[in-house]
mmCIF file of C-alpha atoms in Angstrom:
data_model
loop_
_atom_site.group_PDB
_atom_site.id
_atom_site.type_symbol
_atom_site.label_atom_id
_atom_site.label_comp_id
_atom_site.label_asym_id
_atom_site.label_seq_id
_atom_site.Cartn_x
_atom_site.Cartn_y
_atom_site.Cartn_z
ATOM 1 C CA UNK W 15 0.000 0.000 0.000
ATOM 2 C CA UNK W 16 1.623 3.241 -1.153
ATOM 3 C CA UNK W 17 1.641 6.407 0.914
ATOM 4 C CA UNK W 18 1.576 9.385 -1.448
ATOM 5 C CA UNK W 19 2.406 13.060 -0.890
ATOM 6 C CA UNK W 20 1.455 15.969 -3.148
ATOM 7 C CA UNK W 21 2.111 19.650 -2.535
ATOM 8 C CA UNK W 22 -0.811 21.901 -3.473
ATOM 9 C CA UNK W 23 1.141 25.043 -2.522
ATOM 10 C CA UNK W 24 4.221 25.765 -0.425
ATOM 11 C CA UNK W 25 5.743 29.057 0.687
ATOM 12 C CA UNK W 26 5.043 32.287 2.519
ATOM 13 C CA UNK W 27 2.130 32.965 0.142
ATOM 14 C CA UNK W 28 0.295 29.818 1.180
ATOM 15 C CA UNK W 29 0.679 26.176 2.134
ATOM 16 C CA UNK W 30 -1.425 23.088 1.511
ATOM 17 C CA UNK W 31 -0.400 19.441 1.292
ATOM 18 C CA UNK W 32 -2.277 16.280 0.318
ATOM 19 C CA UNK W 33 -1.291 12.921 1.813
ATOM 20 C CA UNK W 34 -3.172 9.809 0.765
ATOM 21 C CA UNK W 35 -3.380 6.077 0.415
ATOM 22 C CA UNK W 36 -5.792 4.165 -1.810
ATOM 23 C CA UNK W 37 -8.404 4.352 0.964
ATOM 24 C CA UNK W 38 -7.749 7.574 2.891
ATOM 25 C CA UNK W 39 -6.882 11.191 2.078
ATOM 26 C CA UNK W 40 -5.945 14.062 4.387
ATOM 27 C CA UNK W 41 -5.056 17.707 3.876
ATOM 28 C CA UNK W 42 -2.370 19.375 5.959
ATOM 29 C CA UNK W 43 -2.994 23.139 6.038
ATOM 30 C CA UNK W 44 -5.276 25.111 3.723
ATOM 31 C CA UNK W 45 -3.417 28.387 3.293
ATOM 32 C CA UNK W 46 -4.418 29.403 -0.231
ATOM 33 C CA UNK W 47 -7.761 30.392 -1.749
ATOM 34 C CA UNK W 48 -10.347 27.650 -1.475
ATOM 35 C CA UNK W 49 -11.138 27.606 -5.201
ATOM 36 C CA UNK W 50 -7.466 27.032 -5.963
ATOM 37 C CA UNK W 51 -7.347 24.070 -3.594
ATOM 38 C CA UNK W 52 -10.474 22.640 -5.222
ATOM 39 C CA UNK W 53 -9.037 23.156 -8.726
ATOM 40 C CA UNK W 54 -5.713 21.576 -7.806
ATOM 41 C CA UNK W 55 -7.363 18.598 -6.133
ATOM 42 C CA UNK W 56 -9.298 18.073 -9.347
ATOM 43 C CA UNK W 57 -5.953 17.810 -11.158
ATOM 44 C CA UNK W 58 -5.425 14.740 -8.977
ATOM 45 C CA UNK W 59 -8.946 13.461 -9.759
ATOM 46 C CA UNK W 60 -10.121 14.337 -6.268
ATOM 47 C CA UNK W 61 -12.779 16.538 -4.675
ATOM 48 C CA UNK W 62 -13.349 17.879 -1.177
ATOM 49 C CA UNK W 63 -15.727 15.031 -0.402
ATOM 50 C CA UNK W 64 -12.768 12.649 -0.798
ATOM 51 C CA UNK W 65 -10.951 14.301 2.114
ATOM 52 C CA UNK W 66 -11.209 12.355 5.375
ATOM 53 C CA UNK W 67 -9.458 14.832 7.694
ATOM 54 C CA UNK W 68 -7.832 18.261 7.765
ATOM 55 C CA UNK W 69 -4.794 18.840 9.986
ATOM 56 C CA UNK W 70 -3.628 22.388 10.745
ATOM 57 C CA UNK W 71 -0.067 23.188 11.814
ATOM 58 C CA UNK W 72 -0.813 26.677 13.195
ATOM 59 C CA UNK W 73 -3.053 29.688 12.770
ATOM 60 C CA UNK W 74 -0.994 31.971 10.488
ATOM 61 C CA UNK W 75 -2.920 33.063 7.412
ATOM 62 C CA UNK W 76 -0.641 31.246 4.958
ATOM 63 C CA UNK W 77 -1.802 28.014 6.613
ATOM 64 C CA UNK W 78 -5.498 28.671 7.314
ATOM 65 C CA UNK W 79 -6.634 31.155 4.661
ATOM 66 C CA UNK W 80 -9.476 29.007 3.305
ATOM 67 C CA UNK W 81 -10.166 26.895 6.383
ATOM 68 C CA UNK W 82 -13.787 28.037 6.625
ATOM 69 C CA UNK W 83 -14.558 27.273 2.971
ATOM 70 C CA UNK W 84 -12.639 24.007 2.812
ATOM 71 C CA UNK W 85 -13.957 22.647 6.112
ATOM 72 C CA UNK W 86 -17.477 23.451 4.956
ATOM 73 C CA UNK W 87 -17.002 21.668 1.640
ATOM 74 C CA UNK W 88 -15.074 18.693 3.035
ATOM 75 C CA UNK W 89 -18.194 17.305 4.706
ATOM 76 C CA UNK W 90 -16.536 14.031 5.690
ATOM 77 C CA UNK W 91 -13.533 15.641 7.369
ATOM 78 C CA UNK W 92 -12.952 16.677 10.949
ATOM 79 C CA UNK W 93 -10.406 19.450 11.604
ATOM 80 C CA UNK W 94 -7.502 18.491 13.881
ATOM 81 C CA UNK W 95 -5.213 21.049 15.531
ATOM 82 C CA UNK W 96 -3.757 22.021 18.887
ATOM 83 C CA UNK W 97 -5.898 23.748 21.492
ATOM 84 C CA UNK W 98 -4.096 27.031 20.886
ATOM 85 C CA UNK W 99 -4.554 26.843 17.120
ATOM 86 C CA UNK W 100 -8.248 25.931 17.329
ATOM 87 C CA UNK W 101 -8.911 28.793 19.722
ATOM 88 C CA UNK W 102 -7.280 31.156 17.222
ATOM 89 C CA UNK W 103 -9.440 29.891 14.323
ATOM 90 C CA UNK W 104 -12.669 29.169 16.196
ATOM 91 C CA UNK W 105 -14.648 31.355 13.797
ATOM 92 C CA UNK W 106 -13.555 29.222 10.826
ATOM 93 C CA UNK W 107 -14.434 25.699 12.000
ATOM 94 C CA UNK W 108 -17.785 24.280 13.171
ATOM 95 C CA UNK W 109 -17.294 23.369 16.830
ATOM 96 C CA UNK W 110 -18.707 19.879 16.333
ATOM 97 C CA UNK W 111 -16.008 19.074 13.757
ATOM 98 C CA UNK W 112 -13.019 20.595 15.574
ATOM 99 C CA UNK W 113 -10.853 18.068 17.404
ATOM 100 C CA UNK W 114 -8.136 19.199 19.793
ATOM 101 C CA UNK W 115 -4.879 17.270 19.678
ATOM 102 C CA UNK W 116 -1.439 17.570 21.241
ATOM 103 C CA UNK W 117 2.113 16.531 20.489
ATOM 104 C CA UNK W 118 2.655 12.854 21.132
ATOM 105 C CA UNK W 119 -0.993 11.946 20.624
ATOM 106 C CA UNK W 120 -1.649 9.301 17.969
ATOM 107 C CA UNK W 121 -4.620 9.899 15.647
ATOM 108 C CA UNK W 122 -6.066 7.234 13.369
ATOM 109 C CA UNK W 123 -7.837 8.300 10.171
ATOM 110 C CA UNK W 124 -8.795 5.322 8.055
ATOM 111 C CA UNK W 125 -5.593 3.426 7.340
ATOM 112 C CA UNK W 126 -3.419 6.483 8.074
ATOM 113 C CA UNK W 127 -1.865 7.150 11.478
ATOM 114 C CA UNK W 128 -0.912 10.762 12.244
ATOM 115 C CA UNK W 129 1.672 11.557 14.931
ATOM 116 C CA UNK W 130 1.819 15.263 15.878
ATOM 117 C CA UNK W 131 4.889 16.847 17.453
ATOM 118 C CA UNK W 132 5.728 20.316 18.757
ATOM 119 C CA UNK W 133 7.416 22.961 16.622
ATOM 120 C CA UNK W 134 9.160 26.197 17.668
ATOM 121 C CA UNK W 135 7.339 29.028 15.897
ATOM 122 C CA UNK W 136 5.746 32.322 16.912
ATOM 123 C CA UNK W 137 2.256 30.828 16.937
ATOM 124 C CA UNK W 138 -0.150 29.265 19.426
ATOM 125 C CA UNK W 139 1.019 25.671 19.975
ATOM 126 C CA UNK W 140 2.221 24.864 16.428
ATOM 127 C CA UNK W 141 2.482 21.225 15.398
ATOM 128 C CA UNK W 142 4.360 19.234 12.801
ATOM 129 C CA UNK W 143 3.082 15.891 11.603
ATOM 130 C CA UNK W 144 4.419 12.442 10.852
ATOM 131 C CA UNK W 145 2.020 10.438 8.703
ATOM 132 C CA UNK W 146 2.291 6.671 8.651
ATOM 133 C CA UNK W 147 0.646 3.865 6.687
ATOM 134 C CA UNK W 148 1.709 0.246 6.319
ATOM 135 C CA UNK W 149 5.036 0.903 8.101
ATOM 136 C CA UNK W 150 5.939 3.778 5.751
ATOM 137 C CA UNK W 151 6.380 7.202 7.314
ATOM 138 C CA UNK W 152 6.353 10.731 5.889
ATOM 139 C CA UNK W 153 7.308 13.622 8.176
ATOM 140 C CA UNK W 154 6.467 17.276 7.499
ATOM 141 C CA UNK W 155 8.704 19.855 9.197
ATOM 142 C CA UNK W 156 8.092 23.503 8.329
ATOM 143 C CA UNK W 157 7.615 26.740 10.281
ATOM 144 C CA UNK W 158 10.078 26.070 13.056
ATOM 145 C CA UNK W 159 13.006 28.192 14.133
ATOM 146 C CA UNK W 160 15.229 25.260 14.986
ATOM 147 C CA UNK W 161 15.288 21.478 14.945
ATOM 148 C CA UNK W 162 14.668 20.298 18.500
ATOM 149 C CA UNK W 163 15.632 16.776 19.666
ATOM 150 C CA UNK W 164 11.956 15.773 19.324
ATOM 151 C CA UNK W 165 11.771 17.068 15.757
ATOM 152 C CA UNK W 166 15.038 15.332 14.889
ATOM 153 C CA UNK W 167 13.687 12.037 16.244
ATOM 154 C CA UNK W 168 10.707 12.272 13.908
ATOM 155 C CA UNK W 169 12.994 13.138 10.998
ATOM 156 C CA UNK W 170 15.278 10.200 11.735
ATOM 157 C CA UNK W 171 12.342 7.772 11.816
ATOM 158 C CA UNK W 172 10.969 8.942 8.449
ATOM 159 C CA UNK W 173 11.218 7.278 5.068
ATOM 160 C CA UNK W 174 10.526 10.665 3.438
ATOM 161 C CA UNK W 175 10.847 14.242 4.675
ATOM 162 C CA UNK W 176 9.130 17.454 3.689
ATOM 163 C CA UNK W 177 11.621 19.904 5.161
ATOM 164 C CA UNK W 178 11.584 23.678 5.365
ATOM 165 C CA UNK W 179 14.437 25.513 3.645
ATOM 166 C CA UNK W 180 13.017 28.995 3.994
ATOM 167 C CA UNK W 181 15.957 31.316 3.427
ATOM 168 C CA UNK W 182 19.644 31.683 2.738
ATOM 169 C CA UNK W 183 21.050 33.539 5.749
ATOM 170 C CA UNK W 184 23.335 35.859 3.760
ATOM 171 C CA UNK W 185 20.563 36.787 1.316
ATOM 172 C CA UNK W 186 18.194 37.556 4.176
ATOM 173 C CA UNK W 187 20.766 39.639 6.054
ATOM 174 C CA UNK W 188 21.619 41.669 2.947
ATOM 175 C CA UNK W 189 18.012 42.065 1.814
ATOM 176 C CA UNK W 190 15.424 44.801 2.244
ATOM 177 C CA UNK W 191 13.399 43.318 5.099
ATOM 178 C CA UNK W 192 13.155 45.489 8.234
ATOM 179 C CA UNK W 193 15.622 44.535 10.949
ATOM 180 C CA UNK W 194 12.833 43.345 13.258
ATOM 181 C CA UNK W 195 11.490 40.964 10.607
ATOM 182 C CA UNK W 196 14.960 39.600 9.907
ATOM 183 C CA UNK W 197 15.411 38.925 13.633
ATOM 184 C CA UNK W 198 12.046 37.161 13.737
ATOM 185 C CA UNK W 199 12.868 34.889 10.800
ATOM 186 C CA UNK W 200 16.337 34.087 12.147
ATOM 187 C CA UNK W 201 15.152 33.503 15.713
ATOM 188 C CA UNK W 202 14.354 30.264 17.504
ATOM 189 C CA UNK W 203 10.660 30.818 16.738
ATOM 190 C CA UNK W 204 11.165 31.757 13.117
ATOM 191 C CA UNK W 205 11.987 29.630 10.071
ATOM 192 C CA UNK W 206 14.636 27.097 9.093
ATOM 193 C CA UNK W 207 17.393 28.370 6.825
ATOM 194 C CA UNK W 208 19.018 26.373 4.058
ATOM 195 C CA UNK W 209 21.933 25.879 6.416
ATOM 196 C CA UNK W 210 19.713 24.580 9.226
ATOM 197 C CA UNK W 211 17.951 22.233 6.813
ATOM 198 C CA UNK W 212 21.316 20.942 5.614
ATOM 199 C CA UNK W 213 22.486 20.341 9.176
ATOM 200 C CA UNK W 214 19.259 18.472 9.925
ATOM 201 C CA UNK W 215 19.729 16.235 6.890
ATOM 202 C CA UNK W 216 23.336 15.484 7.816
ATOM 203 C CA UNK W 217 22.195 14.424 11.286
ATOM 204 C CA UNK W 218 19.427 12.278 9.821
ATOM 205 C CA UNK W 219 21.827 10.568 7.440
ATOM 206 C CA UNK W 220 24.343 9.935 10.225
ATOM 207 C CA UNK W 221 21.593 8.172 12.147
ATOM 208 C CA UNK W 222 20.481 6.150 9.119
ATOM 209 C CA UNK W 223 24.033 5.122 8.261
ATOM 210 C CA UNK W 224 24.866 4.165 11.829
ATOM 211 C CA UNK W 225 25.529 0.584 12.740
ATOM 212 C CA UNK W 226 22.260 0.287 14.662
ATOM 213 C CA UNK W 227 20.147 1.931 11.985
ATOM 214 C CA UNK W 228 20.653 -0.621 9.226
ATOM 215 C CA UNK W 229 18.828 1.529 6.663
ATOM 216 C CA UNK W 230 20.190 1.312 3.134
ATOM 217 C CA UNK W 231 17.206 2.756 1.278
ATOM 218 C CA UNK W 232 17.737 6.202 -0.188
ATOM 219 C CA UNK W 233 16.101 8.920 1.921
ATOM 220 C CA UNK W 234 13.509 10.955 -0.001
ATOM 221 C CA UNK W 235 13.472 14.682 0.790
ATOM 222 C CA UNK W 236 11.398 17.546 -0.606
ATOM 223 C CA UNK W 237 12.471 21.066 0.359
ATOM 224 C CA UNK W 238 9.486 23.275 1.141
ATOM 225 C CA UNK W 239 8.322 26.712 2.298
ATOM 226 C CA UNK W 240 11.047 28.577 0.377
ATOM 227 C CA UNK W 241 10.960 32.357 0.673
ATOM 228 C CA UNK W 242 10.309 34.174 -2.583
ATOM 229 C CA UNK W 243 12.484 37.101 -1.478
ATOM 230 C CA UNK W 244 15.287 35.429 0.461
ATOM 231 C CA UNK W 245 15.901 32.172 -1.372
ATOM 232 C CA UNK W 246 15.724 30.403 -4.705
ATOM 233 C CA UNK W 247 15.353 26.704 -5.487
ATOM 234 C CA UNK W 248 18.823 26.763 -7.015
ATOM 235 C CA UNK W 249 20.370 28.363 -3.911
ATOM 236 C CA UNK W 250 18.646 25.945 -1.542
ATOM 237 C CA UNK W 251 19.816 22.961 -3.577
ATOM 238 C CA UNK W 252 23.394 24.251 -3.835
ATOM 239 C CA UNK W 253 23.776 25.067 -0.137
ATOM 240 C CA UNK W 254 22.397 21.727 1.007
ATOM 241 C CA UNK W 255 24.298 19.752 -1.621
ATOM 242 C CA UNK W 256 27.565 21.344 -0.464
ATOM 243 C CA UNK W 257 26.826 20.679 3.197
ATOM 244 C CA UNK W 258 26.064 17.040 2.446
ATOM 245 C CA UNK W 259 29.238 16.741 0.363
ATOM 246 C CA UNK W 260 31.345 18.023 3.262
ATOM 247 C CA UNK W 261 30.001 15.123 5.347
ATOM 248 C CA UNK W 262 30.589 12.614 2.521
ATOM 249 C CA UNK W 263 26.896 12.253 1.598
ATOM 250 C CA UNK W 264 25.733 12.471 -1.995
ATOM 251 C CA UNK W 265 22.500 13.338 -3.760
ATOM 252 C CA UNK W 266 21.132 10.428 -5.819
ATOM 253 C CA UNK W 267 23.246 8.036 -3.747
ATOM 254 C CA UNK W 268 22.383 8.610 -0.093
ATOM 255 C CA UNK W 269 19.494 10.985 -0.563
ATOM 256 C CA UNK W 270 16.962 11.833 -3.261
ATOM 257 C CA UNK W 271 16.357 15.581 -3.135
ATOM 258 C CA UNK W 272 13.704 17.703 -4.839
ATOM 259 C CA UNK W 273 12.073 21.078 -4.254
ATOM 260 C CA UNK W 274 8.303 21.439 -4.253
ATOM 261 C CA UNK W 275 6.907 24.194 -6.501
ATOM 262 C CA UNK W 276 5.832 27.370 -4.812
ATOM 263 C CA UNK W 277 2.458 27.827 -6.473
ATOM 264 C CA UNK W 278 1.622 24.700 -8.397
ATOM 265 C CA UNK W 279 0.730 21.067 -7.855
ATOM 266 C CA UNK W 280 3.754 18.859 -7.391
ATOM 267 C CA UNK W 281 4.134 15.351 -8.764
ATOM 268 C CA UNK W 282 3.301 12.645 -6.267
ATOM 269 C CA UNK W 283 6.088 11.551 -3.978
ATOM 270 C CA UNK W 284 5.520 7.847 -3.290
ATOM 271 C CA UNK W 285 6.841 6.810 0.109
#
């Protein structure tokens, strides 16, 4: 049974991800216009009535923009989020379909198991998610200022990672953003840089290559949530490739690396 991932949108302008098996489909975040989500689902031969659950990472607009419209149309889906997030979006979700969850709590939706974990972001109780089906695991890590030991554990246990590579530090520091915004992005409750993403991947690969890990399968990674102003796909790829090379890891040998499109439907990643 394949676990499939598709990015509907990814970046500071909006985020929405589809994760599915043959029997179950969930959305993680709904941060672009509802009609665009509907149109892009149709490109995958799906409609809102096919969605079994909606999971929200946090309440920022680029993650919840169309929550009211999508939750209304996805009549078979409950909305799962932390207590803090649900309180912040209480006007967007019918109370009877809002389910409060916390890091470490296991949620079963059809044949998919979702494992939430805490992130470090300037939001009300933000969560990342590991999604598992038939012993295959996909972990989504975006909107966190650093990779905590808990986050790293989820990354190390994954067969595939959707990992934030928001900015290149030098580009951000030299750019036109106000100083306060730069400090926010670079802080422990901001966003992961290319460099932080590269360090995370090196640590994950060290774990996988360790004697006790015994994992020989190539790790699948999709870089996500890239800043339009402070990064490019080419820069993210180059920085991370060079960091991996310094640790004697190689793309297309130890790791399969791609970058999800900012404002388009990605091909399916099959986990």
